[in-house]
Short mmCIF file of C-alpha atoms and ligand atoms in Angstrom, two decimals:
data_model
loop_
_atom_site.label_atom_id
_atom_site.label_comp_id
_atom_site.label_asym_id
_atom_site.label_seq_id
_atom_site.Cartn_x
_atom_site.Cartn_y
_atom_site.Cartn_z
CA MET D 1181 -83.11 68.29 2.05
CA HIS D 1182 -80.39 69.98 4.10
CA PRO D 1183 -81.41 72.47 6.77
CA ALA D 1184 -80.99 76.12 5.80
CA LEU D 1185 -78.71 76.59 8.81
CA GLU D 1186 -77.09 74.18 11.24
CA PHE D 1187 -75.09 74.90 14.39
CA GLU D 1188 -73.27 71.83 15.74
CA ASP D 1189 -71.81 72.23 19.21
CA VAL D 1190 -70.60 75.76 18.54
CA SER D 1191 -68.67 77.72 21.19
CA PHE D 1192 -67.11 81.16 21.02
CA SER D 1193 -65.24 83.36 23.51
CA TYR D 1194 -63.91 86.91 23.23
CA HIS D 1195 -60.32 87.34 24.34
CA THR D 1196 -59.74 90.64 26.09
CA ILE D 1197 -56.87 92.06 28.11
CA ASN D 1198 -58.88 91.16 31.20
CA GLY D 1199 -59.18 87.55 30.13
CA GLU D 1200 -61.57 85.30 28.32
CA VAL D 1201 -65.27 86.20 27.94
CA PRO D 1202 -67.21 83.08 26.94
CA ALA D 1203 -70.19 84.22 24.85
CA ILE D 1204 -71.59 81.08 23.20
CA ASN D 1205 -71.41 77.72 24.92
CA HIS D 1206 -71.89 74.45 22.99
CA ILE D 1207 -74.89 75.56 20.98
CA SER D 1208 -76.59 73.17 18.56
CA PHE D 1209 -79.72 73.88 16.55
CA THR D 1210 -81.04 73.69 13.01
CA VAL D 1211 -83.31 75.98 11.04
CA LYS D 1212 -85.35 74.45 8.23
CA LYS D 1213 -85.65 76.08 4.83
CA GLY D 1214 -88.44 78.64 4.87
CA GLU D 1215 -88.71 78.54 8.66
CA PHE D 1216 -89.07 81.77 10.69
CA ILE D 1217 -87.47 81.46 14.12
CA SER D 1218 -86.93 83.99 16.90
CA ILE D 1219 -84.22 84.15 19.49
CA VAL D 1220 -84.96 85.72 22.86
CA GLY D 1221 -82.59 85.99 25.78
CA PRO D 1222 -81.32 88.37 28.43
CA SER D 1223 -79.35 91.41 27.34
CA GLY D 1224 -75.66 90.58 26.87
CA CYS D 1225 -76.26 86.83 26.59
CA GLY D 1226 -74.64 86.41 23.18
CA LYS D 1227 -77.38 87.03 20.59
CA SER D 1228 -75.35 89.50 18.52
CA THR D 1229 -72.37 87.17 18.76
CA LEU D 1230 -74.54 84.44 17.25
CA MET D 1231 -75.54 86.77 14.40
CA SER D 1232 -71.87 87.66 13.80
CA LEU D 1233 -71.04 83.93 13.64
CA ILE D 1234 -73.79 83.32 11.07
CA CYS D 1235 -72.56 86.10 8.82
CA GLY D 1236 -68.96 84.95 9.16
CA LEU D 1237 -67.64 88.11 10.86
CA ILE D 1238 -66.19 85.84 13.56
CA THR D 1239 -65.48 82.09 13.45
CA PRO D 1240 -66.38 79.44 16.05
CA GLU D 1241 -63.66 78.32 18.46
CA SER D 1242 -65.10 74.86 18.31
CA GLY D 1243 -67.99 73.23 16.52
CA HIS D 1244 -69.34 73.72 13.02
CA ILE D 1245 -71.80 75.98 11.25
CA SER D 1246 -73.25 74.95 7.91
CA ILE D 1247 -75.58 76.59 5.46
CA ASP D 1248 -77.57 74.31 3.18
CA GLY D 1249 -75.30 71.40 4.15
CA MET D 1250 -72.07 73.22 3.27
CA PRO D 1251 -69.56 74.62 5.80
CA LEU D 1252 -70.12 78.34 6.34
CA GLY D 1253 -67.88 80.39 4.08
CA SER D 1254 -67.35 77.63 1.50
CA GLN D 1255 -70.31 78.66 -0.63
CA THR D 1256 -71.55 81.78 -2.29
CA SER D 1257 -74.81 81.65 -0.37
CA LYS D 1258 -75.98 85.00 0.76
CA ILE D 1259 -77.14 86.34 4.07
CA GLY D 1260 -79.45 89.37 4.16
CA TYR D 1261 -79.94 91.72 7.08
CA MET D 1262 -82.62 93.94 8.49
CA LEU D 1263 -81.47 96.19 11.26
CA GLN D 1264 -83.09 98.56 13.71
CA LYS D 1265 -82.33 101.50 11.47
CA ASP D 1266 -83.49 101.18 7.88
CA TYR D 1267 -80.44 102.99 6.42
CA LEU D 1268 -82.42 104.45 3.52
CA PHE D 1269 -80.59 107.35 1.89
CA GLU D 1270 -82.74 110.45 2.13
CA TRP D 1271 -81.40 112.00 -1.08
CA ARG D 1272 -82.27 108.96 -3.18
CA THR D 1273 -85.79 108.04 -4.32
CA VAL D 1274 -87.42 104.87 -3.03
CA TYR D 1275 -86.58 103.11 -6.29
CA ASP D 1276 -82.96 104.24 -6.17
CA ASN D 1277 -82.71 103.05 -2.58
CA VAL D 1278 -84.25 99.69 -3.37
CA LYS D 1279 -81.84 99.04 -6.24
CA LEU D 1280 -78.78 100.10 -4.23
CA GLY D 1281 -77.62 96.58 -3.34
CA LEU D 1282 -77.95 95.50 -6.96
CA GLU D 1283 -76.01 98.57 -8.09
CA ILE D 1284 -73.17 97.78 -5.68
CA HIS D 1285 -73.04 94.22 -7.03
CA ARG D 1286 -73.23 95.53 -10.60
CA LEU D 1287 -76.49 93.68 -11.27
CA ASP D 1288 -79.20 94.98 -13.55
CA PRO D 1289 -82.33 96.05 -11.60
CA LYS D 1290 -84.42 95.25 -14.69
CA GLU D 1291 -83.45 91.60 -14.32
CA SER D 1292 -84.39 91.57 -10.64
CA ASN D 1293 -87.78 91.15 -9.01
CA ILE D 1294 -87.85 94.63 -7.43
CA ASP D 1295 -90.68 95.94 -9.63
CA THR D 1296 -92.88 92.97 -8.69
CA MET D 1297 -92.05 93.38 -5.02
CA LEU D 1298 -92.72 97.15 -5.07
CA GLU D 1299 -96.10 96.37 -6.61
CA ASN D 1300 -96.92 93.42 -4.33
CA TYR D 1301 -95.95 95.27 -1.19
CA ALA D 1302 -97.80 98.53 -1.87
CA LEU D 1303 -94.88 100.77 -2.75
CA LYS D 1304 -95.35 101.08 -6.50
CA ASP D 1305 -96.97 104.52 -6.21
CA PHE D 1306 -94.03 105.73 -4.14
CA THR D 1307 -91.11 104.67 -6.33
CA ASP D 1308 -90.23 108.31 -7.07
CA ALA D 1309 -90.86 109.54 -3.52
CA LYS D 1310 -88.11 110.33 -1.06
CA PRO D 1311 -87.89 108.16 2.08
CA SER D 1312 -88.97 111.14 4.22
CA GLU D 1313 -92.39 110.96 2.51
CA LEU D 1314 -92.96 107.38 3.68
CA SER D 1315 -94.48 106.06 6.91
CA GLY D 1316 -92.30 104.00 9.27
CA GLY D 1317 -93.88 100.82 7.94
CA MET D 1318 -93.32 101.74 4.30
CA ARG D 1319 -89.69 102.55 5.05
CA GLN D 1320 -89.17 99.12 6.59
CA ARG D 1321 -90.85 97.45 3.60
CA ALA D 1322 -88.56 99.40 1.24
CA ALA D 1323 -85.53 98.33 3.29
CA LEU D 1324 -86.69 94.72 3.12
CA ILE D 1325 -87.21 94.85 -0.65
CA ARG D 1326 -83.68 96.27 -1.02
CA THR D 1327 -82.39 93.25 0.94
CA LEU D 1328 -84.57 90.71 -0.89
CA ALA D 1329 -83.48 92.07 -4.29
CA LEU D 1330 -80.15 90.31 -3.71
CA GLU D 1331 -82.00 87.02 -3.19
CA PRO D 1332 -80.49 86.08 0.16
CA GLU D 1333 -81.05 82.54 1.40
CA ILE D 1334 -81.21 83.51 5.06
CA LEU D 1335 -82.46 86.78 6.53
CA LEU D 1336 -81.08 87.98 9.84
CA LEU D 1337 -83.45 90.38 11.55
CA ASP D 1338 -81.71 92.16 14.42
CA GLU D 1339 -84.39 94.00 16.43
CA PRO D 1340 -85.67 95.56 13.18
CA PHE D 1341 -88.83 96.99 14.72
CA SER D 1342 -87.54 98.36 17.99
CA ALA D 1343 -87.16 101.96 16.74
CA LEU D 1344 -90.84 102.11 15.73
CA ASP D 1345 -93.68 103.30 17.95
CA TYR D 1346 -95.82 100.57 19.46
CA GLN D 1347 -98.75 100.65 17.03
CA THR D 1348 -96.57 100.85 13.93
CA ARG D 1349 -94.42 98.10 15.35
CA LEU D 1350 -97.38 95.72 15.58
CA GLU D 1351 -98.48 96.43 12.00
CA VAL D 1352 -95.01 96.41 10.47
CA GLY D 1353 -93.92 93.23 12.24
CA GLY D 1354 -96.88 91.36 10.76
CA ASP D 1355 -96.33 92.89 7.30
CA ILE D 1356 -92.65 92.06 7.23
CA ALA D 1357 -93.21 88.48 8.43
CA ASN D 1358 -95.87 88.00 5.71
CA ILE D 1359 -93.52 89.27 3.00
CA ILE D 1360 -90.76 86.93 4.22
CA LYS D 1361 -93.20 83.97 4.15
CA HIS D 1362 -94.49 84.97 0.73
CA GLU D 1363 -90.93 85.08 -0.63
CA HIS D 1364 -90.17 81.67 1.00
CA LYS D 1365 -87.18 82.99 2.91
CA THR D 1366 -85.61 81.51 6.02
CA ALA D 1367 -85.50 84.11 8.79
CA ILE D 1368 -83.90 84.49 12.20
CA LEU D 1369 -85.27 87.31 14.34
CA VAL D 1370 -83.46 88.53 17.44
CA THR D 1371 -85.79 90.41 19.72
CA HIS D 1372 -86.26 91.48 23.34
CA ASP D 1373 -90.00 91.42 22.81
CA ILE D 1374 -91.51 88.05 23.77
CA SER D 1375 -94.89 88.98 22.24
CA GLU D 1376 -93.23 89.86 18.94
CA ALA D 1377 -91.38 86.54 18.91
CA ILE D 1378 -94.60 84.59 19.56
CA SER D 1379 -96.75 86.46 17.06
CA LEU D 1380 -94.25 86.41 14.18
CA SER D 1381 -92.35 83.14 14.35
CA GLU D 1382 -92.88 79.41 14.06
CA ARG D 1383 -90.36 78.58 16.79
CA VAL D 1384 -88.74 80.50 19.62
CA LEU D 1385 -85.28 79.64 20.95
CA VAL D 1386 -84.78 80.86 24.51
CA PHE D 1387 -81.16 81.62 25.37
CA SER D 1388 -79.69 81.56 28.87
CA ALA D 1389 -77.59 84.38 30.32
CA ARG D 1390 -73.99 84.55 29.04
CA PRO D 1391 -72.43 82.32 27.95
CA ALA D 1392 -75.50 81.55 25.88
CA THR D 1393 -76.88 78.04 25.86
CA ILE D 1394 -80.27 77.08 24.47
CA LYS D 1395 -82.67 76.67 27.39
CA ALA D 1396 -85.72 75.84 25.32
CA SER D 1397 -86.96 75.50 21.76
CA ILE D 1398 -90.69 76.19 21.67
CA ASP D 1399 -92.78 75.44 18.59
CA ILE D 1400 -95.45 78.07 18.06
CA THR D 1401 -98.73 77.09 16.41
CA PHE D 1402 -102.05 78.87 16.28
CA PRO D 1403 -105.48 77.79 15.03
CA ASP D 1404 -106.03 78.52 11.32
CA GLU D 1405 -108.46 81.34 12.08
CA CYS D 1406 -105.61 83.33 13.70
CA LYS D 1407 -104.28 84.95 10.54
CA THR D 1408 -102.83 88.28 11.65
CA SER D 1409 -100.35 88.90 14.43
CA MET D 1410 -103.17 90.72 16.28
CA ASP D 1411 -105.43 87.62 16.06
CA LYS D 1412 -102.59 85.62 17.56
CA ARG D 1413 -102.01 88.12 20.35
CA ASN D 1414 -105.70 87.89 21.24
CA SER D 1415 -105.84 84.10 21.32
CA ALA D 1416 -105.73 82.02 24.50
CA LYS D 1417 -102.65 80.11 23.30
CA PHE D 1418 -100.68 83.35 23.18
CA GLN D 1419 -100.79 83.80 26.97
CA ASN D 1420 -99.66 80.20 27.48
CA TYR D 1421 -96.66 80.70 25.20
CA PHE D 1422 -95.83 83.99 26.89
CA LYS D 1423 -95.89 82.36 30.33
CA LEU D 1424 -93.76 79.44 29.14
CA ILE D 1425 -91.09 81.70 27.60
CA TRP D 1426 -91.15 84.09 30.56
CA GLU D 1427 -90.56 81.19 32.94
CA GLU D 1428 -87.66 79.92 30.85
CA LEU D 1429 -86.11 83.40 30.77
CA THR D 1430 -86.48 84.12 34.46
CA ASN D 1431 -85.54 80.70 35.81
CA GLU D 1432 -81.77 80.92 35.57
CA THR D 1433 -81.06 77.89 37.73
CA LYS D 1434 -82.75 75.55 35.31
P1 ADP B 2825 -76.49 90.37 23.21
O1 ADP B 2825 -76.55 90.63 21.75
O2 ADP B 2825 -77.27 89.14 23.63
O3 ADP B 2825 -76.86 91.55 24.04
P2 ADP B 2825 -73.62 90.12 22.73
O4 ADP B 2825 -73.49 88.96 21.81
O5 ADP B 2825 -73.48 91.48 22.17
O6 ADP B 2825 -74.97 89.98 23.59
O7 ADP B 2825 -72.50 89.98 23.86
C1 ADP B 2825 -72.30 88.79 24.63
C2 ADP B 2825 -71.23 89.02 25.67
O8 ADP B 2825 -69.95 89.17 25.04
C3 ADP B 2825 -71.45 90.29 26.50
O9 ADP B 2825 -71.09 90.02 27.82
C4 ADP B 2825 -70.51 91.29 25.87
O10 ADP B 2825 -70.06 92.20 26.85
C5 ADP B 2825 -69.38 90.41 25.39
N1 ADP B 2825 -68.77 90.98 24.18
C6 ADP B 2825 -69.41 91.32 23.03
N2 ADP B 2825 -68.54 91.79 22.11
C7 ADP B 2825 -67.31 91.75 22.70
C8 ADP B 2825 -65.98 92.10 22.28
N3 ADP B 2825 -65.75 92.56 21.04
N4 ADP B 2825 -64.97 91.92 23.17
C9 ADP B 2825 -65.21 91.45 24.40
N5 ADP B 2825 -66.42 91.08 24.87
C10 ADP B 2825 -67.45 91.24 24.03
#
């Protein structure tokens, strides 16, 4: 089986009037189908550039990116996004927001799985509500269902929880990660929050300062009894992972 995503020796620089700004430097990594990985790195290191490369907004200067074994751009495979802001339209009901992507693509919501998802993810009773009536967590779930309705193969999560208050953020992060697992999606989360990366993902890639290189790829595993992200945060392994990632991030000479 091909990996969901593969970067092979990818480099990218911005060209400005003040010269070249190398952003990504010979990066190689793969993401397996159904895997949830996080990317952490210093601000300005090239994380957004990496996301832009994956969604084809910019193309590598050298190296190759493939999705499901095919060069990026050569297939109809879809990338879904979750951003910091949920971009729900306040004048539309939850249902009308959730079906928006389908509407734009002229697809019939009745033939989609949105009703099942609204039911599974505790929004069925709110289909006629306006987004302003929902909690922060419910809004993010609605935004995720809207994205999943288009059946993306890879989900890019760009700091999707950073606008939420701390407590909501903990709950919503766990909820969203569970939904993504349940729907068997491949996900790439960019976050500044080391704890979030450890508690939600199966692997953390640590990027160096610009131009980004991969300093470490750390597999995250917890004992079976650690089911929720809070269980993980309270386990002894969590502190070890945190220390390991912190050391990688702060040791720039390595
Ligand atoms: P991050 O998301 O990790 O904060 P970015 O990928 O946004 O980092 O940016 C990486 C580097 O590239 C930064 O130094 C940034 O200033 C530079 N950069 C980003 N976009 C542009 C652009 N359009 N033109 C020139 N330089 C850019």
